[in-house]
XYZ file of C-alpha atoms in Angstrom:
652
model
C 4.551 -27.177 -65.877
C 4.135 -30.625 -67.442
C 6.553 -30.195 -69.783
C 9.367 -29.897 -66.811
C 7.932 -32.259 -64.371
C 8.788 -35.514 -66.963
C 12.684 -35.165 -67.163
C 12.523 -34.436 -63.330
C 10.901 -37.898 -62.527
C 13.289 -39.444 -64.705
C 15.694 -39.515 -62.016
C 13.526 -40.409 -59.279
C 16.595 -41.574 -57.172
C 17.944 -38.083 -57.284
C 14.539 -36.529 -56.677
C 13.927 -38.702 -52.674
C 17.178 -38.124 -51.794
C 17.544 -34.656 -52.544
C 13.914 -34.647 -50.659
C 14.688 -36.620 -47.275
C 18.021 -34.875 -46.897
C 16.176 -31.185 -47.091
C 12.976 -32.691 -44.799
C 15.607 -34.150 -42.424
C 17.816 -30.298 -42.605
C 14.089 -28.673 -41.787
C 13.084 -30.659 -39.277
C 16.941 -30.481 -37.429
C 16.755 -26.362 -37.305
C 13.284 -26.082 -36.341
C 13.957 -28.229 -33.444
C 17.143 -25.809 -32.797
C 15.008 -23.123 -33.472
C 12.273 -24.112 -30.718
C 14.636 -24.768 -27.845
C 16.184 -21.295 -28.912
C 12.628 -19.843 -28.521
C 12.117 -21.797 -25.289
C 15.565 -20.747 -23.385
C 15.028 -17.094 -24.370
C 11.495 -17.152 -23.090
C 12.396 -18.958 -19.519
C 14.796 -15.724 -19.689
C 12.027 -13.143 -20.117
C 9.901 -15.354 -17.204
C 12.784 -15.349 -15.078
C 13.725 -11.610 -15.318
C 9.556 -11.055 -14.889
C 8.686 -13.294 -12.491
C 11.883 -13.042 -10.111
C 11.716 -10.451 -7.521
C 14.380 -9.226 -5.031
C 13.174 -9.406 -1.281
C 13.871 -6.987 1.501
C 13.934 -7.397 4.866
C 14.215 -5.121 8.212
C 17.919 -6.281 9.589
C 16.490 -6.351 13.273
C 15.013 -4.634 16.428
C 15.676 -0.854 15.794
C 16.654 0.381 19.603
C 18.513 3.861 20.639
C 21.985 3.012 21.565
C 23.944 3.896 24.298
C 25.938 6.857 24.188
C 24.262 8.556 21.663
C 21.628 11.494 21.575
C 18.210 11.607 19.801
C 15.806 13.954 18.378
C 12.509 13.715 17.571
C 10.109 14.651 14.846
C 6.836 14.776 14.101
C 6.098 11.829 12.530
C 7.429 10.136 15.628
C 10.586 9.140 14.219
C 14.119 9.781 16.186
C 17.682 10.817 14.452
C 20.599 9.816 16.411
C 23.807 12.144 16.773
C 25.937 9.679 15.021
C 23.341 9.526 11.757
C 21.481 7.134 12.397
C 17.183 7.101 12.038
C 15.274 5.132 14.412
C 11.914 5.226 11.879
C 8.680 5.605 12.819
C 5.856 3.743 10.963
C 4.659 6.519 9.011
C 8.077 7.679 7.798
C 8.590 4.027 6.672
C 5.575 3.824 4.865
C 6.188 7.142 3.118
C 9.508 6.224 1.961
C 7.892 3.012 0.613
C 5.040 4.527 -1.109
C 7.384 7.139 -2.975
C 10.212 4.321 -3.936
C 9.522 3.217 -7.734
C 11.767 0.056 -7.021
C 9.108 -1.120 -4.587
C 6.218 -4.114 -5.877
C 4.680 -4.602 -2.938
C 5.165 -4.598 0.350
C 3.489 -7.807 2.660
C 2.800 -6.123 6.334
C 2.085 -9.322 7.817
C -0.479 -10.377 11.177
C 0.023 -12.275 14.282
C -2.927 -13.599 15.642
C -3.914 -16.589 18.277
C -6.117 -19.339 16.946
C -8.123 -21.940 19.060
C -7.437 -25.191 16.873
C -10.267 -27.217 18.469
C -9.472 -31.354 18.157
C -5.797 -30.283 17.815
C -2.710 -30.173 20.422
C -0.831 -27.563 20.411
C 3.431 -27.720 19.865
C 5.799 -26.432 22.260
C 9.723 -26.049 22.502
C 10.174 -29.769 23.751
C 7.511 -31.236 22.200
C 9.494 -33.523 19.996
C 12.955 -33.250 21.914
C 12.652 -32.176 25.598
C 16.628 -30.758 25.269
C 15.393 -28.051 23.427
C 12.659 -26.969 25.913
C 12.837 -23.512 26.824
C 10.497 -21.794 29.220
C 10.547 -18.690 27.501
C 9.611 -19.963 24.195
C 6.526 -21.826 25.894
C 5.418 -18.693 27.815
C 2.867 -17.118 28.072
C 0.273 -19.456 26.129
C 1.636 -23.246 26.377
C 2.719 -23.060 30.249
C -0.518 -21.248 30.984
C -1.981 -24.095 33.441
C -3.800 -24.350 36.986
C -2.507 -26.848 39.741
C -3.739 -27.863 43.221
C -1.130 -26.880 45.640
C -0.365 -27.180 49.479
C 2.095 -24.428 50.974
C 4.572 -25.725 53.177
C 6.178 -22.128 53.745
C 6.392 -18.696 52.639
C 9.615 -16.396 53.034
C 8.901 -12.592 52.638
C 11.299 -10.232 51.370
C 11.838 -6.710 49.743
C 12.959 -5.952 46.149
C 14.793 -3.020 45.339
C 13.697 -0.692 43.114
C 15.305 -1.471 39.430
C 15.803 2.347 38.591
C 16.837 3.930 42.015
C 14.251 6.513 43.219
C 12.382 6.578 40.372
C 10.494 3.628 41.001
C 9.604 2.259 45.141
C 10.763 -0.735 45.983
C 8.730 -3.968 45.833
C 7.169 -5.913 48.208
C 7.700 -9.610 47.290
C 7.444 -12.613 48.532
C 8.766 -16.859 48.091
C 6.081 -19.387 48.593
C 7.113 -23.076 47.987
C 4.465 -25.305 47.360
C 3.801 -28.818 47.862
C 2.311 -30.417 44.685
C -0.763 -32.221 44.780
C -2.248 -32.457 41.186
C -2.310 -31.041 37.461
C -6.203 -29.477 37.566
C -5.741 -28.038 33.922
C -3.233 -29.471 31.016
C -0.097 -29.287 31.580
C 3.314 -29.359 29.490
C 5.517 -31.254 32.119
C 9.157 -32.332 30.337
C 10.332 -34.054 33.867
C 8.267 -36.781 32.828
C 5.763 -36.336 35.693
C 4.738 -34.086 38.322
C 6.451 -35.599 41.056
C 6.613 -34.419 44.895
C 9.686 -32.096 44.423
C 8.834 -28.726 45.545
C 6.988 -25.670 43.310
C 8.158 -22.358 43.946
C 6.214 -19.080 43.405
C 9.569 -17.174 43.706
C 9.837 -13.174 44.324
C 6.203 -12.977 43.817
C 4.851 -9.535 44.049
C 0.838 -10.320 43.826
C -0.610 -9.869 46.967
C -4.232 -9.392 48.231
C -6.219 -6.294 47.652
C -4.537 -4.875 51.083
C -0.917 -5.576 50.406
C -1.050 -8.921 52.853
C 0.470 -11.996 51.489
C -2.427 -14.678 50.049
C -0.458 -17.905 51.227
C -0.435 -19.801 54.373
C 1.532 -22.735 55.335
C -0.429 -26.027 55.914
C -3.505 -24.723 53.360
C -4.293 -26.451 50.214
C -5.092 -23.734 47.154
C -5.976 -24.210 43.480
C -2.959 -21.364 41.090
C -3.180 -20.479 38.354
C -0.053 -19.220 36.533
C 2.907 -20.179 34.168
C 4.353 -23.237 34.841
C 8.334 -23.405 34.238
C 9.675 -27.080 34.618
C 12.903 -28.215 35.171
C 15.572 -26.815 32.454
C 16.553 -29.848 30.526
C 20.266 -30.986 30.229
C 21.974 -33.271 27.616
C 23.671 -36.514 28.820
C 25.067 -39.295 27.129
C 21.644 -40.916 27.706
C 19.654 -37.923 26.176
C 18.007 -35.218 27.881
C 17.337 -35.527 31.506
C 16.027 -32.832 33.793
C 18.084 -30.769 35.866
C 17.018 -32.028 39.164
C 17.856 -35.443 38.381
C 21.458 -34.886 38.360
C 21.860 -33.057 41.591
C 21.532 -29.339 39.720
C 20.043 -26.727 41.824
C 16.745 -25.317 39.543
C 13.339 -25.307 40.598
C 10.229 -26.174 39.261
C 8.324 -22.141 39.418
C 4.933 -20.990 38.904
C 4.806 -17.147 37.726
C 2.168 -15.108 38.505
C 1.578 -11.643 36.785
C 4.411 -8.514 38.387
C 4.348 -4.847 38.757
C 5.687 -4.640 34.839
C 4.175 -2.315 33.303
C 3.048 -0.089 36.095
C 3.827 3.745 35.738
C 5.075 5.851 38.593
C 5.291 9.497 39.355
C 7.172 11.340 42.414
C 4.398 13.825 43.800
C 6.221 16.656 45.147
C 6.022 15.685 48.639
C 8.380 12.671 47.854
C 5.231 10.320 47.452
C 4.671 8.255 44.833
C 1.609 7.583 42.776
C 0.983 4.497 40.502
C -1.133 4.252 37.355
C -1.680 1.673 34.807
C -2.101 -2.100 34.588
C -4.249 -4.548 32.693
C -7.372 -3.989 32.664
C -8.242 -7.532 30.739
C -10.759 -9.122 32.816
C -9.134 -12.096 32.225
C -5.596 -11.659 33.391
C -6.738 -8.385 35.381
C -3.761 -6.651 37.868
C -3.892 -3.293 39.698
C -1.103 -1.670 41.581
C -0.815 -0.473 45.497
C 1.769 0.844 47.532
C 1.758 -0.765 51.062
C 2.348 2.225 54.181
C 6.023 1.658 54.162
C 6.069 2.347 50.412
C 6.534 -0.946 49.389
C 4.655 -2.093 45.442
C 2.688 -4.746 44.492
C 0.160 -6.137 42.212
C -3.258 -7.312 42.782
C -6.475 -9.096 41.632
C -9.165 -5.857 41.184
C -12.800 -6.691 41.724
C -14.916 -8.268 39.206
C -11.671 -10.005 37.600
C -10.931 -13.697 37.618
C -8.692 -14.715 40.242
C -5.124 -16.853 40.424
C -5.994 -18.275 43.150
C -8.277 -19.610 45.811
C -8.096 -21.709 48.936
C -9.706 -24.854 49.239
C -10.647 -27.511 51.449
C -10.390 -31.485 51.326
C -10.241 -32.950 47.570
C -9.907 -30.287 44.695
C -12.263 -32.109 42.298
C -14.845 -31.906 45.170
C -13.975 -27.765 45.522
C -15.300 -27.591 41.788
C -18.688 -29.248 42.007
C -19.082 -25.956 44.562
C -20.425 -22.806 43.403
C -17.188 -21.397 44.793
C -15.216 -23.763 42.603
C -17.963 -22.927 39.354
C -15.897 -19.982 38.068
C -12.389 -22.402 38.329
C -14.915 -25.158 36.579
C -16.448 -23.145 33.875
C -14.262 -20.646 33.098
C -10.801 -20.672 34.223
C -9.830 -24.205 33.690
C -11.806 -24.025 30.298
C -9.381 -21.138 29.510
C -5.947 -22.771 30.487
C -6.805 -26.077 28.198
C -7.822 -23.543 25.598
C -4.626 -22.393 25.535
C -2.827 -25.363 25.327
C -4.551 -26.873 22.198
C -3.678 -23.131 20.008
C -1.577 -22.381 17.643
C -0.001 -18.701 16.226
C -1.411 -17.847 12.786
C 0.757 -15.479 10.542
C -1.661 -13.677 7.906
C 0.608 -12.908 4.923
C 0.151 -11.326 1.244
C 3.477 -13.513 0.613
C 4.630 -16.461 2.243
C 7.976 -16.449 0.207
C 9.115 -13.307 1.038
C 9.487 -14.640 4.513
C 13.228 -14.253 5.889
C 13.472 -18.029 7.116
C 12.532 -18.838 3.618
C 15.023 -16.935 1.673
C 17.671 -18.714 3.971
C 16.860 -21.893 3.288
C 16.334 -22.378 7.107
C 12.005 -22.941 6.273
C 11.021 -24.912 3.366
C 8.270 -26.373 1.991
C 8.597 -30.415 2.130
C 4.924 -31.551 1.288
C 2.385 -29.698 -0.927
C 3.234 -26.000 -2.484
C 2.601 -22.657 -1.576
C -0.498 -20.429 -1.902
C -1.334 -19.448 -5.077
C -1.830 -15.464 -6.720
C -5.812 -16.514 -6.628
C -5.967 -17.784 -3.401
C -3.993 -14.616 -1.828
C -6.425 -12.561 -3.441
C -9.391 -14.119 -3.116
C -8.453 -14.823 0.506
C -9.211 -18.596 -0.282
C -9.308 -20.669 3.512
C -6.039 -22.944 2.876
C -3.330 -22.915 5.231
C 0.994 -23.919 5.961
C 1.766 -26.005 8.864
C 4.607 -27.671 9.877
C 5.794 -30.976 9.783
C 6.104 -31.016 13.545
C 2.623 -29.330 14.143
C 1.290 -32.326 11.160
C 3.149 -34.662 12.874
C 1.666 -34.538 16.621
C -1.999 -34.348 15.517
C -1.767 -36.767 12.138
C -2.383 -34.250 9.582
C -1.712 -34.052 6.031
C -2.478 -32.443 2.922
C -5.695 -32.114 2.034
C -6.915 -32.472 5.748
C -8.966 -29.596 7.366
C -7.970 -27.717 11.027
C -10.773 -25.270 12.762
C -9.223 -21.806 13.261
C -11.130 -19.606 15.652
C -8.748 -16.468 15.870
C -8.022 -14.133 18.882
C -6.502 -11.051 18.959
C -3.595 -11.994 21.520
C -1.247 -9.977 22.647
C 2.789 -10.889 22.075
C 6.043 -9.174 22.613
C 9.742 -10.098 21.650
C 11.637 -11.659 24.581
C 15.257 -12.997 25.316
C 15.723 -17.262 25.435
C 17.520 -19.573 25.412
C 16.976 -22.059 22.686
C 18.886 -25.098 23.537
C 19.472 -27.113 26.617
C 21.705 -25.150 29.472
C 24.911 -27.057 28.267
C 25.216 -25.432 25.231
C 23.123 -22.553 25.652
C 22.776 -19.344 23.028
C 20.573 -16.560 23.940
C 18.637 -15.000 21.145
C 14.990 -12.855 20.462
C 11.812 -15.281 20.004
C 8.424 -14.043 20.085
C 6.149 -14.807 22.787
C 2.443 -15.272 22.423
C 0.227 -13.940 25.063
C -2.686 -16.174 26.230
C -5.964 -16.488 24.308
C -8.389 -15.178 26.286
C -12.684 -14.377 25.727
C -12.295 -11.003 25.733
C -9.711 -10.868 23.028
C -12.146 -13.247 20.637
C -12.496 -11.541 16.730
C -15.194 -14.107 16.401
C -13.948 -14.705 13.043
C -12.398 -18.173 11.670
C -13.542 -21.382 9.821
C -12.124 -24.589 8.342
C -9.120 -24.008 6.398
C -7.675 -26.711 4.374
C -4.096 -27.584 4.806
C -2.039 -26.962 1.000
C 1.425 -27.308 2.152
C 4.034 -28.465 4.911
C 6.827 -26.679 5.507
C 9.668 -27.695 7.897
C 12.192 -25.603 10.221
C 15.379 -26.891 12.976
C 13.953 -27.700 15.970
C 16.038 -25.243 18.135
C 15.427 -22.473 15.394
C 15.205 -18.679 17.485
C 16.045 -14.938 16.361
C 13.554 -12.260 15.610
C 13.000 -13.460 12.306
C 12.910 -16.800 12.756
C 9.382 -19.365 12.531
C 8.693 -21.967 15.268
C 6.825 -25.069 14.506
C 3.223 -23.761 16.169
C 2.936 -21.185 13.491
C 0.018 -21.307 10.515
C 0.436 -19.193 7.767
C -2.816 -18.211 5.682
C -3.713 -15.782 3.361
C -4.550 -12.296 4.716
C -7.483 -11.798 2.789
C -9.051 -14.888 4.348
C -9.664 -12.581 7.613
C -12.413 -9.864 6.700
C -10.620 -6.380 7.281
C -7.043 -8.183 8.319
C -5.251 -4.753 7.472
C -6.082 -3.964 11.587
C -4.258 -6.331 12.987
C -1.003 -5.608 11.048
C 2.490 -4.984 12.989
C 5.047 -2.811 10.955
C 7.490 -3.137 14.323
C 8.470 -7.001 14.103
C 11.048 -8.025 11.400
C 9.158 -10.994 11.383
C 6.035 -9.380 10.208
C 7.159 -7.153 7.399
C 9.195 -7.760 3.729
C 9.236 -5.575 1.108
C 9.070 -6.734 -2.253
C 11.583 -5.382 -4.915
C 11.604 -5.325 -8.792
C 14.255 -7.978 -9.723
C 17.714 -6.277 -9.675
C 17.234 -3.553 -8.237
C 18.564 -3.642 -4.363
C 21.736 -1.372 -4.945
C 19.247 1.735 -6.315
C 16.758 0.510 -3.323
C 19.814 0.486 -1.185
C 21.182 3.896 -2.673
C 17.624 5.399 -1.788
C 17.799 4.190 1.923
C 21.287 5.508 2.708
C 20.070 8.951 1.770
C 17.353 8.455 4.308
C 19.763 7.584 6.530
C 18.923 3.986 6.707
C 21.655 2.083 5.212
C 21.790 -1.554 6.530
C 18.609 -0.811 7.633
C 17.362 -4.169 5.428
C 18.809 -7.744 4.376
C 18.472 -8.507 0.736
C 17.698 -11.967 -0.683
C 17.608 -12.804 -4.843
C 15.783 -16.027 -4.382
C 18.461 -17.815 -5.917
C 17.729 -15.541 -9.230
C 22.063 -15.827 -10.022
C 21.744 -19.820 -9.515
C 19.048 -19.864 -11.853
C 19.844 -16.742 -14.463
C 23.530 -18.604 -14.845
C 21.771 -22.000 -15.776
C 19.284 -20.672 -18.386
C 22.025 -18.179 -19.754
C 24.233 -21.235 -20.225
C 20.726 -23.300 -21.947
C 20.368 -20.528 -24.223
C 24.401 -20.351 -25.266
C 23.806 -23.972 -25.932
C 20.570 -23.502 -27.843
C 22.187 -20.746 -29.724
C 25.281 -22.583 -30.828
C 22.686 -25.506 -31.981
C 20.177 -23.182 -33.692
C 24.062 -21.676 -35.994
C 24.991 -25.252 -36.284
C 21.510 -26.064 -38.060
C 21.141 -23.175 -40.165
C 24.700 -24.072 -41.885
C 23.284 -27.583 -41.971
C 20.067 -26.623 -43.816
C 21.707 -23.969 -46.128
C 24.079 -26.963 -46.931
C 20.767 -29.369 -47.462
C 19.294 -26.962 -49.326
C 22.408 -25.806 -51.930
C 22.981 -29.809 -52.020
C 19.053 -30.230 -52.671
C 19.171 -27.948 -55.709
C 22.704 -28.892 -57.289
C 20.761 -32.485 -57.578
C 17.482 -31.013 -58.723
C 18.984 -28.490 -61.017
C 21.317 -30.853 -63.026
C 18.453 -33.466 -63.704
C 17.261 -30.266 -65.379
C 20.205 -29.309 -67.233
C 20.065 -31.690 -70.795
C 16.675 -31.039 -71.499
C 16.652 -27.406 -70.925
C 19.528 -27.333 -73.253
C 17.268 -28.909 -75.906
C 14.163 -26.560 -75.261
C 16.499 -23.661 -75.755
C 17.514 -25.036 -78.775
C 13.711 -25.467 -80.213
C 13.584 -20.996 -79.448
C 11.485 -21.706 -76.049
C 12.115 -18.481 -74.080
C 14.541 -18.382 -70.682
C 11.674 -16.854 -68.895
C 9.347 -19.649 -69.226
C 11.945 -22.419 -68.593
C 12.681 -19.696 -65.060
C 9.473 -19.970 -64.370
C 8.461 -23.606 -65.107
C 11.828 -24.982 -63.261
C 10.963 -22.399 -60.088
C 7.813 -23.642 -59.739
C 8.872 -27.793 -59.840
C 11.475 -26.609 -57.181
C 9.312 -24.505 -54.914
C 6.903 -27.343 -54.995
C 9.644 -30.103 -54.080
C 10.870 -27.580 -51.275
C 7.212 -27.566 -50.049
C 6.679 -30.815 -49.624
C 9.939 -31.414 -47.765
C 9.217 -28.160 -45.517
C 5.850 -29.970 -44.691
C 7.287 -33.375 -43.769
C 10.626 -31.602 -41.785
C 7.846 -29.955 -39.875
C 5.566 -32.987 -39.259
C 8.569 -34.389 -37.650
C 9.363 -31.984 -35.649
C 6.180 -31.926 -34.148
C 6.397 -35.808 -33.966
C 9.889 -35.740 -32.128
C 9.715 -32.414 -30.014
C 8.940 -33.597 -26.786
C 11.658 -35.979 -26.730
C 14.125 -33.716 -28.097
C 13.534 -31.009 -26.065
C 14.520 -33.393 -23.097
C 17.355 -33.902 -24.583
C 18.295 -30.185 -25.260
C 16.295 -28.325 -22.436
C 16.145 -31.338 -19.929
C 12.539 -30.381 -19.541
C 9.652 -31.165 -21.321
C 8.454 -28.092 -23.528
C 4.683 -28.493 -25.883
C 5.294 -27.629 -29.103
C 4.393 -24.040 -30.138
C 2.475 -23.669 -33.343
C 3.195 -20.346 -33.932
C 6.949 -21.021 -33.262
C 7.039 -23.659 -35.821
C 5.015 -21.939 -38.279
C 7.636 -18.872 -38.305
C 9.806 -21.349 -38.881
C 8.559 -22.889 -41.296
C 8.151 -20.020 -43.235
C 11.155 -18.141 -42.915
C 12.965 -22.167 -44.074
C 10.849 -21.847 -47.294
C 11.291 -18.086 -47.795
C 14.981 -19.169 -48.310
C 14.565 -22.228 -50.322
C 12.040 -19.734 -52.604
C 14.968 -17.278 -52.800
C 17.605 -20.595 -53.676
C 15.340 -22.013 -56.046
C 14.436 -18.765 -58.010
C 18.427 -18.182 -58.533
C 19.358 -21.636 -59.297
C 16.292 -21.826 -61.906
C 17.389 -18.535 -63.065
C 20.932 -19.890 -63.941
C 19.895 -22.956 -65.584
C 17.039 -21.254 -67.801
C 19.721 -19.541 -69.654
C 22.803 -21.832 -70.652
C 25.394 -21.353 -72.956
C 23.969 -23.229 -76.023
C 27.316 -23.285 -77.948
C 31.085 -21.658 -77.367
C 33.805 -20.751 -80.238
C 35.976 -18.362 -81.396
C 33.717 -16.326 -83.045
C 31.476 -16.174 -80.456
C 28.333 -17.976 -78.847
C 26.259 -18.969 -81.581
């Protein structure tokens, strides 16, 4: 090969330049050819990793005017098509759908967050208090009261003879002091009257428990004045001449059952048996119901005499002291916690309405491994100083909770809309199950945010497997608490699959945002593509203008060896071998630039950072020599073999 490497050094010049323009042609299309690479692999991930999410469109509730049958599995069909499903039948159709993941059947659970104070609807803005959202839990409070009257009347019965009607009862109340803690938005508990309005909890024997002139220590829900907006912010109602009352609820008849004995009587069952929040029902001997405290449970109320604070150092007062009290403040310093397989699948969080602000979401490892981190919100971080990274004590409770009707702003602009309400922590219901659990994220929500799917800022979401055997406390019934996970794409066969079932519109659907970002990496990849065509006409240029320079330094001399009888095949193979070596070299430093300028130019291109891929670049690499081989082997083929001399009688 020495022979062929002198007249190529001869023209040196000819030799770098034909070099640096081939290195510079390599290194361009392998650059083209890794952001190619890169767009149609953030493709792949995004078709992968994207999933479509499904949730329950509401409440599913019979309809007026229409009649149902039932079935087996508890489920009803409507005369006008439509399926009320029952849990089972939902699960079934789940289970057997093969454009289902996963589905996240989510937990609601009460938490004692000890050191921490719990949020409420007017926390941060009083105009968007709302008694509803605060029952039962956050209004849950005890007060020292003295009765100034007591009207009785008698409620009729809500469903005509059906039900008897009740015996009830209006005792306004004096105030004399907060005994437990207390959410008060009027700014303070001034002497304006509290009502215990159309009260139906009497004594054991139907008489009413109040007297005017006594002093007693209630327990109940507190409802404060509604809040109106003025030009001056939110003031309460009473303040501008508006005629609400302050009201203290105690438990009603709801819930009792009633049966019409065949002699026109009626006989009562049910009740809550908590010992807690215990109530029984009675008929009075004109037929009248009401509720009562049964033996053995704590009471709502007891009568006292001279200074409260005194009444508690009593062993009368002990069970107020050391239990009751204890239970009320317990109450006010909890939080809800939502155990979830998949935060993101969350309805609020598809519409953009909840987002996280601080931190990130749990992670595939920490979901499975039920690791103890938690969500809160920035409202719930901001009234106790929390922040990422900082710890909160969750002691859960299996609390009780039911979807009610609230308003969620103040009464001027009022919209009424479903919001769940948390029933009070109380012993009985403790799981004795909890621990530290380290705050990862913060997500935020609007302040007047309601709707059955909706979050509110006292809400902590954490892993489900973080609670040993969670999968008891899940609720299929709430949209709140169930999404199913789709394979990406596929709602209109999910869809398809639910009409036949007779469930169509029975879910929402949510891409999250997979067109917004499909449509920017499809237009990446165009891009990349048009780049990656660009370079390979570049370097098939570089490389034909790399061997037209290479090839003629050749030409003289090969003329002359041809001339002393040296064969074409060893001047073909000599001259390959020069040029595959040359076209190694240059492949080598095009490549050690790319590595040295990928980074940067993949900012440029991809507007992201991307390492560089070895394997990538070596396919490159070798499919770039490959074709300088293939060049190099015909050029060297045509100028092994020249015409040594033309005339008329031929080529001699």
């Amino acid at each position: 090969m020495k022979y062929y490497v002198r007249p190529f050094l001869h023209r040196r010049g000819t030799l770098v330049l034909g070099v640096l323009l081939l290195t510079v042609a390599v290194c361009f299309s392998a650059i083209c050819f890794s952001a190619w690479c890169a767009t149609v692999s953030q493709a792949n991930a995004v078709n992968s990793n994207y999933v479509t999410i499904a949730v329950p469109a509401g409440m599913q509730e019979m309809k007026d005017g229409i009649s149902y049958t039932s079935t087996e599995d508890g489920s009803y069909f409507g005369s006008d098509g439509s399926v009320l499903p029952s849990t089972q039948r939902m699960s079934t159709l789940l289970e057997g759908s093969a454009q289902v993941k996963m589905t996240d059947v989510r937990c609601l659970l009460g938490a004692d967050v000890s050191g921490c104070t719990g949020i409420t609807s007017g926390t941060e803005n009083p105009e968007f208090y709302s008694m509803t959202f605060d029952q039962y839990a956050y209004n849950f409070s005890v007060l020292a009261l003295r009765c100034t009257h007591v009207d009785t009347a008698e409620l009729p019965a809500l469903n005509g003879s059906a039900y008897p009607s009740e015996q009830c009862y209006t005792a306004v109340f004096e105030p004399i002091a907060p005994v437990s803690m207390m959410e008060v938005y009027s700014q303070s508990l001034d002497q304006s009257p509290i009502l215990i309005q159309d009260a139906t909890m009497c004594l054991p024997d139907g008489s009413i428990p109040f007297e005017a002139g006594k002093t007693y220590l209630v327990r109940g829900f507190y409802q404060d004045y509604p809040m109106i907006e003025t030009e001056n912010g939110p003031v309460p109602s009473n303040e501008l001449g508006l005629s609400y009352s302050r009201n203290l609820v105690l438990p009603t008849t709801a819930g009792v059952s009633v049966m019409i004995e065949d002699d026109g009587s009626f006989r009562l069952w049910g009740g809550r048996d908590t010992p807690s929040m215990a109530v029984s029902f009675a008929l009075t001997e004109q037929n009248l119901m009401y509720s009562y405290v049964p033996e053995g449970a704590l009471p709502y109320w007891t009568e006292y005499e001279g200074d409260w604070s005194d009444f508690l150092d009593t062993a009368e007062g002990s069970v107020w002291r050391d239990e009751i009290i204890p239970l009320c403040d317990r109450n006010h310093s909890s939080a809800t916690v939502i155990l979830t397989d998949q935060v993101s699948s969350l309805y609020a969080f598809n519409t953009g309405d909840a987002s996280i602000t601080e931190g990130r979401m749990f992670s595939g490892e920490e979901y499975q491994g039920g690791s103890r981190v938690c969500l809160v919100s920035a409202s719930y971080a901001r009234l106790n100083g929390l922040g990422l990274g900082d710890s909160i004590p969750l002691d859960f409770y299996r609390c009780e909770y039911e979807a009610n009707t609230a308003a969620h702003s103040s009464l001027s602009a009022s919209v009424m809309e479903d919001v769940i309400c948390r029933y009070p922590l109380l012993p009985e219901q403790r799981l004795n199950k909890g621990g530290n659990y380290t705050i990862v994220g913060i997500y935020s929500i609007p302040e007047s945010a309601a709707g059955i799917h909706s979050l509110r800022a006292d809400m902590i979401f954490i892993p489900k497997a973080s609670v040993p055997d969670a999968a008891q406390y899940e609720d299929s019934s709430l949209p709140l608490l169930n999404s199913v996970i789709l394979k990406n794409g596929c709602e209109e066969a999910f869809e398809t699959e639910m009409k036949a079932q007779g469930l169509g519109g029975y879910f929402l659907y949510f891409d999250q945002e997979f067109e917004a970002a499909s449509s920017s990496i499809a237009a990446a990849a165009g891009n990349a593509q048009r780049l990656l065509l660009l370079s390979l006409t570049a370097f098939l240029l570089a490389a034909g203008l790399f061997l037209l320079l290479s090839l003629r330094a050749f030409g003289p001399d090969v003329g002359v060896m041809r001339r002393l009888g040296i064969r074409a095949k060893f001047l073909r193979r000599g001259i390959w071998e020069i040029l595959s070596l040359t076209a190694l070299v240059s492949e080598l430093l095009g490549l050690g630039l790319t590595a040295l300028f990928h980074k940067a130019a993949m900012e440029r291109l991809l507007q992201e950072a991307v390492a560089v891929r070895p394997l990538v670049l070596l396919l490159c690499g070798l499919a770039q020599w490959a074709i300088l081989l293939l060049l190099s082997f015909v050029g060297a083929s045509r100028t092994s073999n020249p015409k040594l001399m033309s005339g008329k009688g031929g080529t001699i």
